[in-house]
Coordinates of C-alpha atoms in Angstrom, one line a residue:
X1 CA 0.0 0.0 0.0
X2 CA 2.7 2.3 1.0
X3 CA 4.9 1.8 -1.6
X4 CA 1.9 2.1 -4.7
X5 CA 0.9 5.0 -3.4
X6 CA 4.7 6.6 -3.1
X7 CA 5.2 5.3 -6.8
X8 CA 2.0 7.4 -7.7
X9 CA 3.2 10.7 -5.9
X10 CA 6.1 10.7 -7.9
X11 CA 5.0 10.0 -10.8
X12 CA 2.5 12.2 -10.8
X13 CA 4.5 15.1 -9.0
X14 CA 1.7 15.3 -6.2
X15 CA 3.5 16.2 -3.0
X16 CA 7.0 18.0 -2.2
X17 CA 8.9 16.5 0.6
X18 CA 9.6 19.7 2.4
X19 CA 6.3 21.5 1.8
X20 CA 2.8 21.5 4.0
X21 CA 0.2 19.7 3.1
X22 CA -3.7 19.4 4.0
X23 CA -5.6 16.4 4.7
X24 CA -9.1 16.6 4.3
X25 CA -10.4 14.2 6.8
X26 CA -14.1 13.2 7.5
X27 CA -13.5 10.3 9.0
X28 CA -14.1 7.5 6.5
X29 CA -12.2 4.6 5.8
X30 CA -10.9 6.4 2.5
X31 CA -9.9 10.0 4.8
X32 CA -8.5 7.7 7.5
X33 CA -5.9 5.7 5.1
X34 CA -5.2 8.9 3.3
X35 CA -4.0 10.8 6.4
X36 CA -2.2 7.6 8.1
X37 CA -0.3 6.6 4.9
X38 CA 1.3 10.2 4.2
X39 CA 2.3 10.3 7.9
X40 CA 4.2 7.2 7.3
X41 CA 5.7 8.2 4.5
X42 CA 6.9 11.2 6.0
X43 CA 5.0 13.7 4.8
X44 CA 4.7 17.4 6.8
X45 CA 0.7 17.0 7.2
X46 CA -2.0 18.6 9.1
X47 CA -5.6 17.6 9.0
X48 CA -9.0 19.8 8.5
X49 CA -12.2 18.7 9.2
X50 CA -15.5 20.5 8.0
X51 CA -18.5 19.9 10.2
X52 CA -21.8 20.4 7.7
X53 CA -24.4 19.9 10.6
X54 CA -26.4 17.8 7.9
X55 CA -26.5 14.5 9.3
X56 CA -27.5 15.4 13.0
X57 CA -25.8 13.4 15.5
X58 CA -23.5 11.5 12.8
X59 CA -22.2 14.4 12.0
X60 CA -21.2 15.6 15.7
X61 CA -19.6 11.9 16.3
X62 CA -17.3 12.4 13.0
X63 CA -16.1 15.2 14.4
X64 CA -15.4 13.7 17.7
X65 CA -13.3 10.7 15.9
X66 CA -11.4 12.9 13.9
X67 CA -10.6 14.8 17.0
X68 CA -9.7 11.7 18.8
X69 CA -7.6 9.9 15.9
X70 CA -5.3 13.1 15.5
X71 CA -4.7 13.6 18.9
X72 CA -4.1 9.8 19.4
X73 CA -1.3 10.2 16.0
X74 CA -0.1 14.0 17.0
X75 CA -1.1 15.4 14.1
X76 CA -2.3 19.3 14.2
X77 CA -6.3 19.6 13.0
X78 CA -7.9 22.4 12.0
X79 CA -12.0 22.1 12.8
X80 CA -14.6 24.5 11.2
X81 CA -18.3 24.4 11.5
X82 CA -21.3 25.4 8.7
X83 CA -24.6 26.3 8.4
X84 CA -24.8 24.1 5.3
X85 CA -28.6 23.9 4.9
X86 CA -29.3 27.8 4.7
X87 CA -25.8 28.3 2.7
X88 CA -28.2 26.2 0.2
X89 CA -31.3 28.2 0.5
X90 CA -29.6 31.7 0.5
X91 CA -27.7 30.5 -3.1
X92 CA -30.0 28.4 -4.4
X93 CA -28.2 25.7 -4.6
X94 CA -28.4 21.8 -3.5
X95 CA -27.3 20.5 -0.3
X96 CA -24.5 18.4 -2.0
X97 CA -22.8 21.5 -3.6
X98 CA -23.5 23.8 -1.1
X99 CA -21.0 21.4 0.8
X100 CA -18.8 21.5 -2.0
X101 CA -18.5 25.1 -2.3
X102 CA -18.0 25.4 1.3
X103 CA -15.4 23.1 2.1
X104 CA -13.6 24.0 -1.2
X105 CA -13.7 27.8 -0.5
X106 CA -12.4 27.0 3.1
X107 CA -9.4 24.5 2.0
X108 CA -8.4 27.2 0.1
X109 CA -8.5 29.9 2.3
X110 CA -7.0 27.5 4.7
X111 CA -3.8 27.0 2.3
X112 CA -3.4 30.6 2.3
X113 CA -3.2 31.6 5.8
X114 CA -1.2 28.8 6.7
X115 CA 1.1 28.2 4.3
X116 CA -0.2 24.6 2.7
X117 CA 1.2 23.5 -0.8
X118 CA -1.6 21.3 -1.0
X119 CA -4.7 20.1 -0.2
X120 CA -5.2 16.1 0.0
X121 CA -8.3 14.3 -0.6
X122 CA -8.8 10.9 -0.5
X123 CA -10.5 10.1 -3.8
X124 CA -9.3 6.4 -4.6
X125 CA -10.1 3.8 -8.0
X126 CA -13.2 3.1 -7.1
X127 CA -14.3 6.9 -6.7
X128 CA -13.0 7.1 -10.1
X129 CA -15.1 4.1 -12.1
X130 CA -17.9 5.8 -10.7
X131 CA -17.1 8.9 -12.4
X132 CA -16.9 7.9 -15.3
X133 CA -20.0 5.5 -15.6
X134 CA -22.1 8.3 -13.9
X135 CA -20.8 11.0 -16.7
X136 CA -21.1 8.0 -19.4
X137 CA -24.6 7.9 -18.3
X138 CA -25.4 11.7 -18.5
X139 CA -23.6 11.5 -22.3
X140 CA -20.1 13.3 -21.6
X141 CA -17.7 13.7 -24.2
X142 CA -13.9 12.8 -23.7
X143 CA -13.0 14.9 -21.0
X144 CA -15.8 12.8 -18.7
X145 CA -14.4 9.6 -20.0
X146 CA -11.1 10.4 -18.6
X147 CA -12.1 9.6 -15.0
X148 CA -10.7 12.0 -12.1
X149 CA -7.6 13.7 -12.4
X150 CA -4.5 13.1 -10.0
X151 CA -4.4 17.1 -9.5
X152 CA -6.7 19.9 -10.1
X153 CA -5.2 23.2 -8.9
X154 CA -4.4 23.0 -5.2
X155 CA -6.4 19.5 -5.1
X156 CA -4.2 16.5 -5.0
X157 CA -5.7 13.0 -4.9
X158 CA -2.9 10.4 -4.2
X159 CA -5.0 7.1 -3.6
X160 CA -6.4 7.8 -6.9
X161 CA -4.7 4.1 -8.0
X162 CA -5.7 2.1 -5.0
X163 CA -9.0 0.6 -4.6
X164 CA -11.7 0.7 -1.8
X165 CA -10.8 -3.1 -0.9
X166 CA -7.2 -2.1 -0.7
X167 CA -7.9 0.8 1.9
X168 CA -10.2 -1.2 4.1
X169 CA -7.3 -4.1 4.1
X170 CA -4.5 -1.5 5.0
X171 CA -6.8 -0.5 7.7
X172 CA -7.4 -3.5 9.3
X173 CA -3.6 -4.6 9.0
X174 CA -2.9 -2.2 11.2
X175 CA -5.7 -2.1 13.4
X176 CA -7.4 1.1 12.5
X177 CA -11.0 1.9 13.0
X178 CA -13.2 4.3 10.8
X179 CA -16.8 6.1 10.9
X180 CA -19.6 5.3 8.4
X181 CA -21.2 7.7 6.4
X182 CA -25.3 6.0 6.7
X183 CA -26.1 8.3 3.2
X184 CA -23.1 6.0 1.6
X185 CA -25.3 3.4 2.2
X186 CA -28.6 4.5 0.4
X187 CA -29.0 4.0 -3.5
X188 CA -31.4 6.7 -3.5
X189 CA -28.5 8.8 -5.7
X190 CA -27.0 8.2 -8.8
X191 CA -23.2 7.7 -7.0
X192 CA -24.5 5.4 -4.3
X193 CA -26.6 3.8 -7.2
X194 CA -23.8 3.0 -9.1
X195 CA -21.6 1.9 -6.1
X196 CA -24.4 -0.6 -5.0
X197 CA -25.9 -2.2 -7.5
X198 CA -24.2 -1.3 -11.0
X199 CA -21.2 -2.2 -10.6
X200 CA -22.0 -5.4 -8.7
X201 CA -24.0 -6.7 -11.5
X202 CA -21.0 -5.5 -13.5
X203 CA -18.6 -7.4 -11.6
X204 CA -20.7 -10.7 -12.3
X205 CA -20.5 -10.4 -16.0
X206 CA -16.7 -10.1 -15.6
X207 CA -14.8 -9.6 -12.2
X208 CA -11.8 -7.7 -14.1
X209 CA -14.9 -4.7 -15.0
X210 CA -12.9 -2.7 -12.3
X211 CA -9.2 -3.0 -13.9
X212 CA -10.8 -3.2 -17.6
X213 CA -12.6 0.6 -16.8
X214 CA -9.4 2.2 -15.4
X215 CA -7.5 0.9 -18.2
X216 CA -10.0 2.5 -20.6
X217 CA -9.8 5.9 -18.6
X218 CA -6.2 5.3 -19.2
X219 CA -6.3 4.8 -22.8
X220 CA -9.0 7.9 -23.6
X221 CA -6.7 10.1 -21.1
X222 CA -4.0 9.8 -23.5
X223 CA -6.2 10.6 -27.1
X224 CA -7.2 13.5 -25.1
X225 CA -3.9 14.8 -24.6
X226 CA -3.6 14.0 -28.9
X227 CA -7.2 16.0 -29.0
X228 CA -6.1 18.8 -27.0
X229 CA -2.8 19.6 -29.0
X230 CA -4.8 19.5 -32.4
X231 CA -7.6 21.5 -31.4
X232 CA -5.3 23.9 -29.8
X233 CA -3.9 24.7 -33.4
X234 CA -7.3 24.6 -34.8
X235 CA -8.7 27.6 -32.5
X236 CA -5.2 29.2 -33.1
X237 CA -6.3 29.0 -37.1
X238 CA -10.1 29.5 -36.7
X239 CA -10.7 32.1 -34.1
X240 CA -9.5 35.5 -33.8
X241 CA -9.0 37.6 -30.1
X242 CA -9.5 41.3 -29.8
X243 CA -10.4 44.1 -27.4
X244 CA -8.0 42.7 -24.9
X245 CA -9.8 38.9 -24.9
X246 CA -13.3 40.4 -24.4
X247 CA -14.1 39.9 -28.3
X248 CA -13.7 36.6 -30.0
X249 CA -14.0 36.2 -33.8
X250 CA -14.5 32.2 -35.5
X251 CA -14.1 32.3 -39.1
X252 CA -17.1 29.8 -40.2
X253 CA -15.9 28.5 -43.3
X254 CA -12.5 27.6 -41.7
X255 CA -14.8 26.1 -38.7
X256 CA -16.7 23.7 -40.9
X257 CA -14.3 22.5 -43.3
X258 CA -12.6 21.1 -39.7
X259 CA -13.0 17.2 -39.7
X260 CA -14.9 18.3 -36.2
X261 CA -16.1 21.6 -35.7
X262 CA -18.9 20.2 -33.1
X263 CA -15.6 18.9 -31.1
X264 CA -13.4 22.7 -31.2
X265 CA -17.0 24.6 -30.6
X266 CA -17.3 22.8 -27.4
X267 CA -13.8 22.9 -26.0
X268 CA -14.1 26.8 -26.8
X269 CA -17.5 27.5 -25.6
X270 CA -17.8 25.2 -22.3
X271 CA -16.1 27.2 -20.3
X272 CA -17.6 30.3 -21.6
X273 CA -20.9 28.9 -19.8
X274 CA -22.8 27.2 -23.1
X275 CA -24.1 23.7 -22.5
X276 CA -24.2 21.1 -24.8
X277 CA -27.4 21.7 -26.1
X278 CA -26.5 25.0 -27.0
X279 CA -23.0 23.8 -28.7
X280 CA -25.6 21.5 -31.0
X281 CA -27.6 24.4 -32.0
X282 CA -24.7 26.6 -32.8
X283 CA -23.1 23.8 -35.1
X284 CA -25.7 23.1 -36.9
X285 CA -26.7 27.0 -38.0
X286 CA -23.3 27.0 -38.7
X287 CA -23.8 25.3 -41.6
X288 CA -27.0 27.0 -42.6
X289 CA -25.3 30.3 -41.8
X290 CA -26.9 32.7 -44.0
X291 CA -30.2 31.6 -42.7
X292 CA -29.6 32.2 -39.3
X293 CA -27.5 35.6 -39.7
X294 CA -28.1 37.7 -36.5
X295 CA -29.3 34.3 -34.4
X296 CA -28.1 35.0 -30.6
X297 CA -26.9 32.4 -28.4
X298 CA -26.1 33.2 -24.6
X299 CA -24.8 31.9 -21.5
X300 CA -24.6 33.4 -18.1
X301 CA -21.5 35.5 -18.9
X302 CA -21.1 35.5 -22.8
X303 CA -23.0 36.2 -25.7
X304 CA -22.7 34.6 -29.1
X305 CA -23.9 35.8 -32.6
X306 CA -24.0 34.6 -35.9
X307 CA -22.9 37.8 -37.8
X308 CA -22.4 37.0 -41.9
X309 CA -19.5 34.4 -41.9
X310 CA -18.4 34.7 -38.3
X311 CA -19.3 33.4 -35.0
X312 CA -18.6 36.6 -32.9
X313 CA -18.2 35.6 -28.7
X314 CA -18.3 38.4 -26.3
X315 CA -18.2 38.7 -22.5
X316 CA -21.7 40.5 -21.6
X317 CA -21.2 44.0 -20.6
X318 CA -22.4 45.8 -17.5
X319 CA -25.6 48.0 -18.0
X320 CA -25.9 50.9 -19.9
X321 CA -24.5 53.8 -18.7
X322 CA -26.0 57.6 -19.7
X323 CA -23.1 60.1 -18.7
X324 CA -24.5 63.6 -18.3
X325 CA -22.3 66.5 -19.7
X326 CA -23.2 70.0 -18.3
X327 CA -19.9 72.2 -19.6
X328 CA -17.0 71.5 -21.3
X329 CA -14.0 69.9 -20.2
X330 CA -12.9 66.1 -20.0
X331 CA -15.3 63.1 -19.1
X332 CA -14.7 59.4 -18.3
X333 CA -17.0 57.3 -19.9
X334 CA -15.9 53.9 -18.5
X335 CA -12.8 52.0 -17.7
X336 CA -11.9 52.6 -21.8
X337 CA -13.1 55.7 -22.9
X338 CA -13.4 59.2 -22.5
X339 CA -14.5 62.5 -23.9
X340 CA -12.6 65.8 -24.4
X341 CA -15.2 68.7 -25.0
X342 CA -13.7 72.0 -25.9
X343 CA -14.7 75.4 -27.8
X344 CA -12.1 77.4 -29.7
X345 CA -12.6 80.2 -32.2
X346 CA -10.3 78.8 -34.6
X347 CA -12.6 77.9 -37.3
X348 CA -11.9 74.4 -39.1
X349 CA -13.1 70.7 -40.6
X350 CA -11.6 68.3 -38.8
X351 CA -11.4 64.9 -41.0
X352 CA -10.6 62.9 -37.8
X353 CA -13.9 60.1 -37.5
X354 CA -12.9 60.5 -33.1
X355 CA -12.1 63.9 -33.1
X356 CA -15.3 66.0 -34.8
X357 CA -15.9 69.9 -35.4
X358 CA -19.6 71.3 -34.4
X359 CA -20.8 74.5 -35.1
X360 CA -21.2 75.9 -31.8
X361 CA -23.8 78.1 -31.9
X362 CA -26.3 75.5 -32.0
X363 CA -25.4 73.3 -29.5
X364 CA -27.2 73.5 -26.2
X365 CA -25.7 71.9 -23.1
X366 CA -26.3 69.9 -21.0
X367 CA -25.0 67.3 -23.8
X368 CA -25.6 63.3 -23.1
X369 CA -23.5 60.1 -24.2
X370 CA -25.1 57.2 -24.5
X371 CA -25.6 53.9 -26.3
X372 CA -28.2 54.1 -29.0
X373 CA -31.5 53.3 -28.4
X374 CA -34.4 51.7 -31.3
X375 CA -36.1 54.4 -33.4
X376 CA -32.8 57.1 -33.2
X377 CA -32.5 58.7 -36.2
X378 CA -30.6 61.5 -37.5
X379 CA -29.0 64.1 -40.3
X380 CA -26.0 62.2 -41.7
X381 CA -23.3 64.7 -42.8
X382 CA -23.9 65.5 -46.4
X383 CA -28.1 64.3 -46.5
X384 CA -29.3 67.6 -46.0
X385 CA -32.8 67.3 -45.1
X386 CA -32.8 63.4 -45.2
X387 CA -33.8 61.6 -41.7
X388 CA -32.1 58.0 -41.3
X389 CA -32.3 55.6 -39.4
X390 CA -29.2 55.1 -36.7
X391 CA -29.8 51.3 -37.3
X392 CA -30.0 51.1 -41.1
X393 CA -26.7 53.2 -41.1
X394 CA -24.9 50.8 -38.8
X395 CA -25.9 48.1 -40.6
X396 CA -24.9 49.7 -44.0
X397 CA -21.1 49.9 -42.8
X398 CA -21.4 46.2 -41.8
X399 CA -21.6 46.6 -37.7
X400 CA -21.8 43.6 -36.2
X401 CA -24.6 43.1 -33.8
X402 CA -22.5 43.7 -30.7
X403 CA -21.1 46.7 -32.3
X404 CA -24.0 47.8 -32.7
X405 CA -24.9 47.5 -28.8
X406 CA -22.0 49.3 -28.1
X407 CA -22.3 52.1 -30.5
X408 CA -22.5 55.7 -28.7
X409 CA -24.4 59.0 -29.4
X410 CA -24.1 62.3 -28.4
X411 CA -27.0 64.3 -27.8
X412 CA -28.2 68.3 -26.8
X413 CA -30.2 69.1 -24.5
X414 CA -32.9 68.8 -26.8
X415 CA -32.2 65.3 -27.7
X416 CA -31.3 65.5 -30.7
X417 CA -27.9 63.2 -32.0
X418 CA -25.1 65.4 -33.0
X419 CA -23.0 62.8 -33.2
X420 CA -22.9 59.3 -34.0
X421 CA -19.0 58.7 -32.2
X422 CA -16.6 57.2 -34.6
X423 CA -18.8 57.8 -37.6
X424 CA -20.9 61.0 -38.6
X425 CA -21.8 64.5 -37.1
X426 CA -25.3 65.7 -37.7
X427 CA -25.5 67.3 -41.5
X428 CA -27.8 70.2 -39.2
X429 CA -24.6 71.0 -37.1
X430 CA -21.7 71.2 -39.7
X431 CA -19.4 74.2 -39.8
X432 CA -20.7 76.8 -42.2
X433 CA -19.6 80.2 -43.5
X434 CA -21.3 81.1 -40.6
X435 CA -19.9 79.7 -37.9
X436 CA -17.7 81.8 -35.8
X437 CA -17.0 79.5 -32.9
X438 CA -16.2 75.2 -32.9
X439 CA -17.2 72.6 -30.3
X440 CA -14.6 70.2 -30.8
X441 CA -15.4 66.4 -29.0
X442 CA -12.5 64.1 -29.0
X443 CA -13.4 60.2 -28.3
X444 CA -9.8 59.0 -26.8
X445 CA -9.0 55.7 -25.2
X446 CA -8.3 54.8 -21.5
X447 CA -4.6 53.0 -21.8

């Protein structure tokens, strides 16, 4: 036991021998062998225990073992308590990962304050076959064929190789005792399901089922690493990044002519928040593109549009601001732009789309910037006496939809648009003959 799970720490690069390292330990059998094995392999450890208050008086008798067995084997623990049911009710969340948010959030904050490398959990083989048949079940693609990983951030698993029947046997070698979880015991959940009856009946068709799934986790581990590489290139080809990573721009032809562009959509809009479904629907219009020109697809932090022959991602944007400008002088719009307002009776055309000249005379402050709204309309430069559309104008210079959202005006106190920022000045408010003094605004960047 010792020795397979010393191999598996080095190989996998898991633990340093100098550094701290956290033990998350409820009490099981799996907790229990975790914690005993690293002391005797000489590991610097210290144990933490998370109290949920979920399982009434089981829950008060872990903590009373845990408490016991580390002061029993001198190892430091570190005891919190939570409020787990109304964490779930105030977030809207289940009970299950309300737990997991807590006891994550406080490992964490844990590592920080004292100095931990690490923090170990004792997810084993079994933990892992499980896994996998429960995301087989729910249709996962390669990534939830692949089992659980040996580390994920902070998270280290080193039993990840050795099997429930192997733990309970090092345990009773050495004369260790253990609590029971009684939920472990109920099939009412898909886990516990699994656990008590799938793989049993699995185990009677052929006693190897264990070894055989582990290998096959194995074997798809490594054609994801293959996947990952390739698609890596792919998006490097395919998609485009602008506007400091807040825009991203997928070239659809390029997409679909890839031998899977269901298989690179997914890997780069999963962790924008889009769920499967969604990554179906987007692949399919895809195909059908010109049909579905100006189709919207969202997620709970990104938006998606199909705009001509792109697929244009951007992170959703914080609520529309109206910034109020009473006199001249220079006015922060957001973190990215700003406004210079000036008058000068140096009369000229300036040619600059971001820096425009106004006939100042018939301006009235206070002046407003703001995004457009449906219905604006106004003078292009050079229609004299022809109303257009804001809309139609945007969508004659080929604005994408999110461009569009973000397009500014400037009005006057009367409302009226006197400027449509980066593109045209009202024709009504050009510099005439007449004109004897220039409201200059300059649009200029936040660096």
């Amino acid at each position: 036991m010792l020795s397979k799970v010393a191999d598996f720490i080095t190989k996998e690069k898991l633990l340093s021998n100098d550094g701290l390292h956290l033990v998350a330990l409820s009490g099981g059998a799996d907790s229990v062998a975790l914690l005993l094995v690293l002391q005797r392999l000489g590991y610097h450890i210290e144990a933490v225990h998370c109290n949920f208050h979920i399982r009434g008086d089981e829950s008060d008798r872990d903590e009373a073992f845990v408490k016991s067995l580390c002061d029993k084997k001198q190892i430091r623990i570190h005891l919190t308590h939570f409020d787990t049911i109304e964490y779930a009710s105030l977030h809207k969340v289940s009970i299950e990962m309300a737990a997991r948010e807590l006891r994550y959030n406080y490992f964490n904050q844990l590592c920080q304050d004292i100095g931990a490398e690490t923090i170990c959990v004792a997810h084993h083989r079994d933990d892992a076959i499980e896994t996998m048949l429960m995301n087989l079940i729910r249709g996962a693609g390669i990534h939830g064929l692949t089992g659980i990983r040996p580390r994920n951030g902070r998270v280290v698993r080193p039993l990840l190789r050795i099997s429930r029947q192997e733990i309970e046997a090092f345990l009773d070698s050495i004369g260790e005792t253990y609590v029971v979880d009684s939920t472990n015991l109920q099939d009412n959940v898909v886990r516990n399901n699994i656990r008590l009856n799938l793989l049993p009946m699995m185990r009677n068709i052929n006693p190897s089922v264990s070894n055989n799934i582990m290998k096959t986790a194995t074997y798809i581990s490594e054609v994801e690493k293959i996947v990952i590489h390739a698609i890596k290139q792919q998006m490097t080809e395919t998609i485009s990044i602008t506007d400091g990573g807040n825009t991203q721009r997928a070239n659809i032809k390029k997409l679909i002519s890839l031998p899977s562009p269901e298989t690179l959509l997914h890997e780069w809009l999963a962790p924008m928040g889009f769920n499967s479904t969604q990554v179906e629907q987007i692949a399919y219009a895809c195909y059908y593109y010109n049909n579905h020109c100006g189709k919207v697809f969202s997620s709970s932090s990104h938006e998606l549009v199909i705009d001509r022959q792109f697929l244009i991602l951007e992170t959703l944007q914080d609520s529309v601001r109206i910034l109020k400008i009473p006199e001249t002088g220079c006015y922060v719009y957001n973190d990215k732009l700003k406004f210079d307002i000036r008058i000068q009776d140096y009369i000229y055309i300036s040619k600059n789309p971001n820096s425009v000249t106004i006939d100042a005379r018939n301006v009235s402050f206070p002046l407003i910037i703001r995004p457009i709204a449906q219905g604006d309309s106004f003078c292009p430069y050079g229609m004299e006496g022809n109303h257009k559309l804001v809309s139609d104008l945007l969508t004659n210079l080929k604005l994408s939809l999110f461009e569009k959202k973000r397009q500014l005006v400037v009005t006057d106190a009367n409302g009226n648009i006197i400027w449509l920022v980066g593109h045209r000045i009202d024709h009504r408010y050009r510099i005439t003959e007449k004109t004897s003094e220039v409201l200059i605004l300059t649009l200029k960047t936040i660096n």
